[in-house]
CSV table of C-alpha atoms (C1' of nucleotides) in Angstrom, one decimal:
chain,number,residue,atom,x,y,z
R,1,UNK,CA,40.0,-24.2,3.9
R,2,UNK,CA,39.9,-20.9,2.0
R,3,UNK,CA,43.4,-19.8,1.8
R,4,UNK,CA,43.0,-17.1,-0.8
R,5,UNK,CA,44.5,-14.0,0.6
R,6,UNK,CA,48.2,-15.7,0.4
R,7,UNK,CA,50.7,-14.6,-2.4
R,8,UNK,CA,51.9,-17.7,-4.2
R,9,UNK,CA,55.7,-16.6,-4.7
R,10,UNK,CA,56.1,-15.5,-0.9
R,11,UNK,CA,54.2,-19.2,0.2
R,12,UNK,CA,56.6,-21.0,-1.8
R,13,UNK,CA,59.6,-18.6,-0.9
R,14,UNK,CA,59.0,-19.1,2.5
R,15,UNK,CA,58.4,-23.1,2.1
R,16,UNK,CA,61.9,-23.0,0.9
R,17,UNK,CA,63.4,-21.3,3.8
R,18,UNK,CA,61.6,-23.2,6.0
R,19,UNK,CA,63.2,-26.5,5.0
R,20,UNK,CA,65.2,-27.8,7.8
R,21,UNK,CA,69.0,-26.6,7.1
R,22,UNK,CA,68.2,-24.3,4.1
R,23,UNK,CA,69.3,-21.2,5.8
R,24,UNK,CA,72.4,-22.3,7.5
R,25,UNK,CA,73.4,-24.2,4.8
R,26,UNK,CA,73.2,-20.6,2.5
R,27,UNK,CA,74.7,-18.8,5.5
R,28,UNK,CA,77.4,-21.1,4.5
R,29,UNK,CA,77.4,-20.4,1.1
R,30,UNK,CA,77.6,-16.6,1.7
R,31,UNK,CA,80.9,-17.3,3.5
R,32,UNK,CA,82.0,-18.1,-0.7
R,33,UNK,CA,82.1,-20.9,-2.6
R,34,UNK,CA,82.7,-24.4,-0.4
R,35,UNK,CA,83.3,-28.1,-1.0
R,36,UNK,CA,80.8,-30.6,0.7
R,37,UNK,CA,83.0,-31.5,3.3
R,38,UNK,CA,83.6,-28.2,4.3
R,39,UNK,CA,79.8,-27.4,4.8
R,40,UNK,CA,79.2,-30.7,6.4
R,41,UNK,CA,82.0,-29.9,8.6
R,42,UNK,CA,80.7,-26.2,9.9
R,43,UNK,CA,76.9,-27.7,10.6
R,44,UNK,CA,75.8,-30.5,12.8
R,45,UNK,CA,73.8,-31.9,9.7
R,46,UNK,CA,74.1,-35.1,7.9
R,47,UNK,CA,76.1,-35.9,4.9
R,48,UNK,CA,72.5,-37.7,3.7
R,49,UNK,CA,70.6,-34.2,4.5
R,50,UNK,CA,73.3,-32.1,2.7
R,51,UNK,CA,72.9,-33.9,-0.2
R,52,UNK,CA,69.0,-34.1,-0.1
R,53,UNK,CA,69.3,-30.2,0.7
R,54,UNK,CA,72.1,-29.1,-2.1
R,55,UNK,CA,70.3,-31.1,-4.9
R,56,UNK,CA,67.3,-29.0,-3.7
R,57,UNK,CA,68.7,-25.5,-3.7
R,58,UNK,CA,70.5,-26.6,-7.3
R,59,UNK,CA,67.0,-27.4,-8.6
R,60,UNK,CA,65.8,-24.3,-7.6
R,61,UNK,CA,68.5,-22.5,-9.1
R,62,UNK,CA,69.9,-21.4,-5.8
R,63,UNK,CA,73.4,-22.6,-5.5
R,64,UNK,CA,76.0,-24.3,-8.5
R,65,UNK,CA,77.6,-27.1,-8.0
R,66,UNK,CA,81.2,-27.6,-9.8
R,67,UNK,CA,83.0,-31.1,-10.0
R,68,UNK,CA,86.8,-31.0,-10.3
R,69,UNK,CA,87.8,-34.4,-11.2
R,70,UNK,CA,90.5,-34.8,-9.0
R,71,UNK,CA,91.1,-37.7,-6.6
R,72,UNK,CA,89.6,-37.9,-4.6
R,73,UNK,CA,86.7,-36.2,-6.2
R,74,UNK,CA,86.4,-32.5,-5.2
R,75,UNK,CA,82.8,-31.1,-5.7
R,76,UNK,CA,82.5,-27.3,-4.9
R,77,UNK,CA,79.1,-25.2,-4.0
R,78,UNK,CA,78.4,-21.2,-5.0
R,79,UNK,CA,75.7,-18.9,-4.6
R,80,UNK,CA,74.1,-18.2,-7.9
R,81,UNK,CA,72.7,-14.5,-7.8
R,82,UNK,CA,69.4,-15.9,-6.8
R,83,UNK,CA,71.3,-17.2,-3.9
R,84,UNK,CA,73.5,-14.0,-3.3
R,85,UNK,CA,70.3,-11.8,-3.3
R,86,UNK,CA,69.3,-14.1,0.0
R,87,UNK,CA,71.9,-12.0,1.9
R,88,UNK,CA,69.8,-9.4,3.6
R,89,UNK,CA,67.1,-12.3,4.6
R,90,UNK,CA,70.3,-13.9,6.1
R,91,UNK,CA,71.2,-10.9,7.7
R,92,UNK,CA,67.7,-10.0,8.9
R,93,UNK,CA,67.0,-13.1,11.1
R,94,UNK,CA,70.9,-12.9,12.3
R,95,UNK,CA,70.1,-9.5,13.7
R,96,UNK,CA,66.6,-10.7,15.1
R,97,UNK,CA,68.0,-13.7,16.1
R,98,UNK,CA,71.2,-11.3,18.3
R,99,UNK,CA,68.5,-9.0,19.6
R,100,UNK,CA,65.8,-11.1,20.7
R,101,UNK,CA,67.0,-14.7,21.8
R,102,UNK,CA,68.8,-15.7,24.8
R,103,UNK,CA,70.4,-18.9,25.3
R,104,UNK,CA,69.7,-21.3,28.3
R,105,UNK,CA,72.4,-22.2,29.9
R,106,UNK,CA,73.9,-25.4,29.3
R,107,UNK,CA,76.5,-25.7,32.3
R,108,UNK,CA,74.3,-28.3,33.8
R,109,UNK,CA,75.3,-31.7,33.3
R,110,UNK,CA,72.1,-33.2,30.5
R,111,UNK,CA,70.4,-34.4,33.2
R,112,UNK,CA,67.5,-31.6,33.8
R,113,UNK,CA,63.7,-32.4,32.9
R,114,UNK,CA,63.9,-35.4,35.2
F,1,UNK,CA,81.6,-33.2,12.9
F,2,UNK,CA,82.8,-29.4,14.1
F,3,UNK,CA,80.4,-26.7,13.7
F,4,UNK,CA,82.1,-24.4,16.5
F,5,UNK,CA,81.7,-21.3,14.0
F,6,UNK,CA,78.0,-21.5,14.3
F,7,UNK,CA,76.4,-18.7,16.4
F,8,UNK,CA,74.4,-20.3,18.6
F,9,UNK,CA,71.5,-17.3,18.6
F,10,UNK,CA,71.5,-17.3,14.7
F,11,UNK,CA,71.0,-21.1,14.9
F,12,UNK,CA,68.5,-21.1,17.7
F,13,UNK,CA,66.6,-18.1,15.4
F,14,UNK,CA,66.9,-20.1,12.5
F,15,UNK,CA,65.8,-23.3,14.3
F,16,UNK,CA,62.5,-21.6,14.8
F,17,UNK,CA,61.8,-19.8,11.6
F,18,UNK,CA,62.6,-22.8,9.7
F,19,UNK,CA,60.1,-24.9,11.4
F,20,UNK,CA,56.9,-25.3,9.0
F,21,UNK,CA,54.1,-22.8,8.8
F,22,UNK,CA,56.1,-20.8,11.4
F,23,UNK,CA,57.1,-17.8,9.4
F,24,UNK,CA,53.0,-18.1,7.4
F,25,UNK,CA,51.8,-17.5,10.7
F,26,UNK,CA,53.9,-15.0,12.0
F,27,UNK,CA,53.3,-13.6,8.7
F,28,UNK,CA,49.4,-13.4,9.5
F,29,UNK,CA,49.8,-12.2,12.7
F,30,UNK,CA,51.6,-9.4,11.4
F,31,UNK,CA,48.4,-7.7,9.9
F,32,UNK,CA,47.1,-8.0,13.6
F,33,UNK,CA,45.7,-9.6,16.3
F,34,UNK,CA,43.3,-13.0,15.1
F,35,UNK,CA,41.6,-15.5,16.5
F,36,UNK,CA,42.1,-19.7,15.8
F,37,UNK,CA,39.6,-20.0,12.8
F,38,UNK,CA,40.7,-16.6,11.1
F,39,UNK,CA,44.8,-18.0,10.7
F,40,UNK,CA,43.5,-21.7,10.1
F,41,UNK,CA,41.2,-20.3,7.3
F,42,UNK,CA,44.0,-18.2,6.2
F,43,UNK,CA,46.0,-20.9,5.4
F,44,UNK,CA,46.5,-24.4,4.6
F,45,UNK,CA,47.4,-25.8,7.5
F,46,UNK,CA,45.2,-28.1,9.4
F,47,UNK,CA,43.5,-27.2,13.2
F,48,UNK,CA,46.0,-29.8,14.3
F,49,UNK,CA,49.3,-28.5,13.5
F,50,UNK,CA,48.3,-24.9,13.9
F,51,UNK,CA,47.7,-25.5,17.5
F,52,UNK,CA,50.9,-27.3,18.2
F,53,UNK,CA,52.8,-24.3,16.1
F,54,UNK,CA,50.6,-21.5,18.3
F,55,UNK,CA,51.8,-23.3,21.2
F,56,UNK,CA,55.6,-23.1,19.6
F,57,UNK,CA,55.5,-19.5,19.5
F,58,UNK,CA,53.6,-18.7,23.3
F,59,UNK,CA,56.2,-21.1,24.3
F,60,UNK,CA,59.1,-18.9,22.6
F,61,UNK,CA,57.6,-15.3,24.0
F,62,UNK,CA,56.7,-14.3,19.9
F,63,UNK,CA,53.2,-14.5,20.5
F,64,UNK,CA,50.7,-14.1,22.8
F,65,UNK,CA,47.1,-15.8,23.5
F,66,UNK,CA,44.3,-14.3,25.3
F,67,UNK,CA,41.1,-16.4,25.7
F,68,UNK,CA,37.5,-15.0,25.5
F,69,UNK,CA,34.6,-17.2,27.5
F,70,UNK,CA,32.1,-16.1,25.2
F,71,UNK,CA,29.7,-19.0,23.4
F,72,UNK,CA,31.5,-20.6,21.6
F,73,UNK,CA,35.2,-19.5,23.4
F,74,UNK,CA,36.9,-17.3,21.2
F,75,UNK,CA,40.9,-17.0,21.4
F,76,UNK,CA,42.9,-14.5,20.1
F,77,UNK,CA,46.6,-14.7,19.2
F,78,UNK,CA,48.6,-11.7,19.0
F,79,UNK,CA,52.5,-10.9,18.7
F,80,UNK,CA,54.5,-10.0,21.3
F,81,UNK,CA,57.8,-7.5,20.8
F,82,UNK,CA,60.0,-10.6,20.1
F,83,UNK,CA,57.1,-11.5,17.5
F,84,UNK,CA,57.0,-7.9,15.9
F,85,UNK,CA,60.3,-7.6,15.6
F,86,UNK,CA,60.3,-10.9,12.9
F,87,UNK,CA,58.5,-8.1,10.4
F,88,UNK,CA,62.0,-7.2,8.8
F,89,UNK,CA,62.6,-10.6,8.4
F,90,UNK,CA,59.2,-11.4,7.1
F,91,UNK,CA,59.5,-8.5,4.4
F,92,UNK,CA,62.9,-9.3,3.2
F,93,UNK,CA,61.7,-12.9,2.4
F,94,UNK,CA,58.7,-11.0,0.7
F,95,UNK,CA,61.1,-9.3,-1.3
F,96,UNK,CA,63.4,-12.0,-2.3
F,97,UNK,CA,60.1,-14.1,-3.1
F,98,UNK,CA,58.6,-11.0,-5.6
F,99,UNK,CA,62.1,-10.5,-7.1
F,100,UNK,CA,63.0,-14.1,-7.9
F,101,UNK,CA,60.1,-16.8,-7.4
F,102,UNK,CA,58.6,-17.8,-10.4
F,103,UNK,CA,55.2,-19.6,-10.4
F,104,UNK,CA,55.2,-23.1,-12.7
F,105,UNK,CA,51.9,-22.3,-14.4
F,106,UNK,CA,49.1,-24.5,-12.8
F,107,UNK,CA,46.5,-24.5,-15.6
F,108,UNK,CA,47.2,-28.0,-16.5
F,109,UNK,CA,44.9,-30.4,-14.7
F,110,UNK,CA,46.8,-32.3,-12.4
F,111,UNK,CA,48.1,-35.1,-14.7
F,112,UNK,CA,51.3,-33.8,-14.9
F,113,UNK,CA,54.4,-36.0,-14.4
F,114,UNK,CA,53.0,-39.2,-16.3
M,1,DG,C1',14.5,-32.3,27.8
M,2,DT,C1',17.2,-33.5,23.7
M,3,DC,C1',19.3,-32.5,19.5
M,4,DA,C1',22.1,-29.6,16.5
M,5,DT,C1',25.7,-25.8,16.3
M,6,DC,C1',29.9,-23.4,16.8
M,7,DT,C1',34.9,-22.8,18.3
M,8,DT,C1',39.0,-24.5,20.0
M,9,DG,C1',41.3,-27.8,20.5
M,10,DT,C1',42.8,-33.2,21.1
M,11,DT,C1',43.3,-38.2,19.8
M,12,DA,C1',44.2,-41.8,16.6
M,13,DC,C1',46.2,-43.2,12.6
M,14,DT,C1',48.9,-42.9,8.0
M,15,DT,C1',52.5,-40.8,5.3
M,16,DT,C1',56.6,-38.1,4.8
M,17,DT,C1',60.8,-36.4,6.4
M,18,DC,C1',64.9,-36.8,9.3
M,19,DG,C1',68.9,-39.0,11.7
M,20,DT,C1',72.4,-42.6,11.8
M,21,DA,C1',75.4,-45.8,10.1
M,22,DA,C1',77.1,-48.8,6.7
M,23,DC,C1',78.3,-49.1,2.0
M,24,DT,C1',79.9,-47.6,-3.0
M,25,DT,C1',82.9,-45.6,-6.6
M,26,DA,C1',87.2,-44.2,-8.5
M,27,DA,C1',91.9,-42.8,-8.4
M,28,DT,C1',96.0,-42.9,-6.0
M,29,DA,C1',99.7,-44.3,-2.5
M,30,DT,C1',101.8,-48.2,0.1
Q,1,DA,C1',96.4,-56.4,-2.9
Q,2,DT,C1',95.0,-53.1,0.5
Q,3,DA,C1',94.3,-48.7,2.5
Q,4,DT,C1',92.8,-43.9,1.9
Q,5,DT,C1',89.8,-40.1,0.8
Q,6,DA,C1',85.6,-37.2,-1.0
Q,7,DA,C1',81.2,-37.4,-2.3
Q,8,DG,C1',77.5,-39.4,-2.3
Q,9,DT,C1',73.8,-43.5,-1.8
Q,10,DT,C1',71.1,-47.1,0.6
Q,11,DA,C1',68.7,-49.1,4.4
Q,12,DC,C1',66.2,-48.5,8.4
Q,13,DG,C1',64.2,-46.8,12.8
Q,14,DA,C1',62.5,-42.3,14.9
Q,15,DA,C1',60.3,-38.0,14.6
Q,16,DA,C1',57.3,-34.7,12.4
Q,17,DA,C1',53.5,-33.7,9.4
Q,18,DG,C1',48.9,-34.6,7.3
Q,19,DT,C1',44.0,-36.2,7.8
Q,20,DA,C1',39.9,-37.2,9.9
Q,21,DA,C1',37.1,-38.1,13.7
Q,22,DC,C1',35.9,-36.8,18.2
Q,23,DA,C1',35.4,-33.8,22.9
Q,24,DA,C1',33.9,-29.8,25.9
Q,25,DG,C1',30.8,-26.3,26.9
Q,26,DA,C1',27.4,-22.9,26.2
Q,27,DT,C1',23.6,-21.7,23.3
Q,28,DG,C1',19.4,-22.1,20.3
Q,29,DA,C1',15.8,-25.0,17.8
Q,30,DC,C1',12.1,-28.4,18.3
DNA sequence: GTCATCTTGTTACTTTTCGTAACTTAATAT
DNA sequence: ATATTAAGTTACGAAAAGTAACAAGATGAC
């Protein structure tokens, strides 16, 4: 129960990266400003968790959000340059991620581990 | 309800580094080879989930355990290529965390938020 | 012999987070 | 009046995380 040794900004960095859909969702982001449904539509996630996960990153002073009052409503996210600078992390586990994993194959009909 | 622009090996990476703990241990292992009690009492995470996230990474090739049958057993975990290969990863998010993290001073006692 | 000790887990149980689906709001079109 | 659409919110069951107590197995203390 001694946890001394660990910097405080790089635990609490790396607690928000490690929340469930952080990173794509900022993957997104990087792509350039988007509306909700447009990052809802380019992840398997949640409209519930997006919210949760965008109200997060706005707290932290990671993305902007911008309502046009149209109608229907149009909401768009950005990066702020807190955001932005998250680019090479981004781009560090996407080259990690292309060197080092393999996919299993999923040409077999979803009935394995029977 | 389409993702299909979604690299599935970025999303797989992702998947794993955004699981709890999983990058603070990786992380740990990166200043070398340790055994259970040194990583548990390197951070605060409890025997329970450590375990379960040590079995995560064997599991995914990142790192490696090698059992001693001394009294009491000691077990060492270690990283594998795969696992070493995370250290770019690990140093960006170091980076971003020094650059842009600020602490909320903690010197209050904690009776905050009433 | 029996009891305490130490490490690496596991089991049992509670709390928090996640996933899914239905519902809400507000402006417009039919 | 009713349907439509975007951006959420609410409700609820399922999964994951947090906490604490316990187990195995060899040793040393009494």
């Amino acid at each position: 129960m001694k946890h001394s040794e660990l910097c405080p900004r790089f635990e609490k960095g790396m607690g928000l990266l490690s929340k469930r859909w952080t990173g794509l969702i900022i993957n997104q982001l990087l792509l350039g400003p988007q509306r909700f449904c447009e990052i809802e539509s380019s992840l398997p996630i949640s409209g519930r968790l997006l919210s949760e996960r965008l109200k997060d990153l706005e707290r932290e002073g990671i993305a902007n959000r911008v309502v046009f009052p149209e109608t229907p409503v149009r909401v768009e996210y950005s990066l702020t340059q807190k955001g932005q600078a998250l680019q090479p992390v981004i781009e560090s586990i996407q080259e990690w991620s292309h060197d080092w994993i393999e996919l299993e194959d999923e040409t077999q009909s979803h009935t394995e581990s029977l």
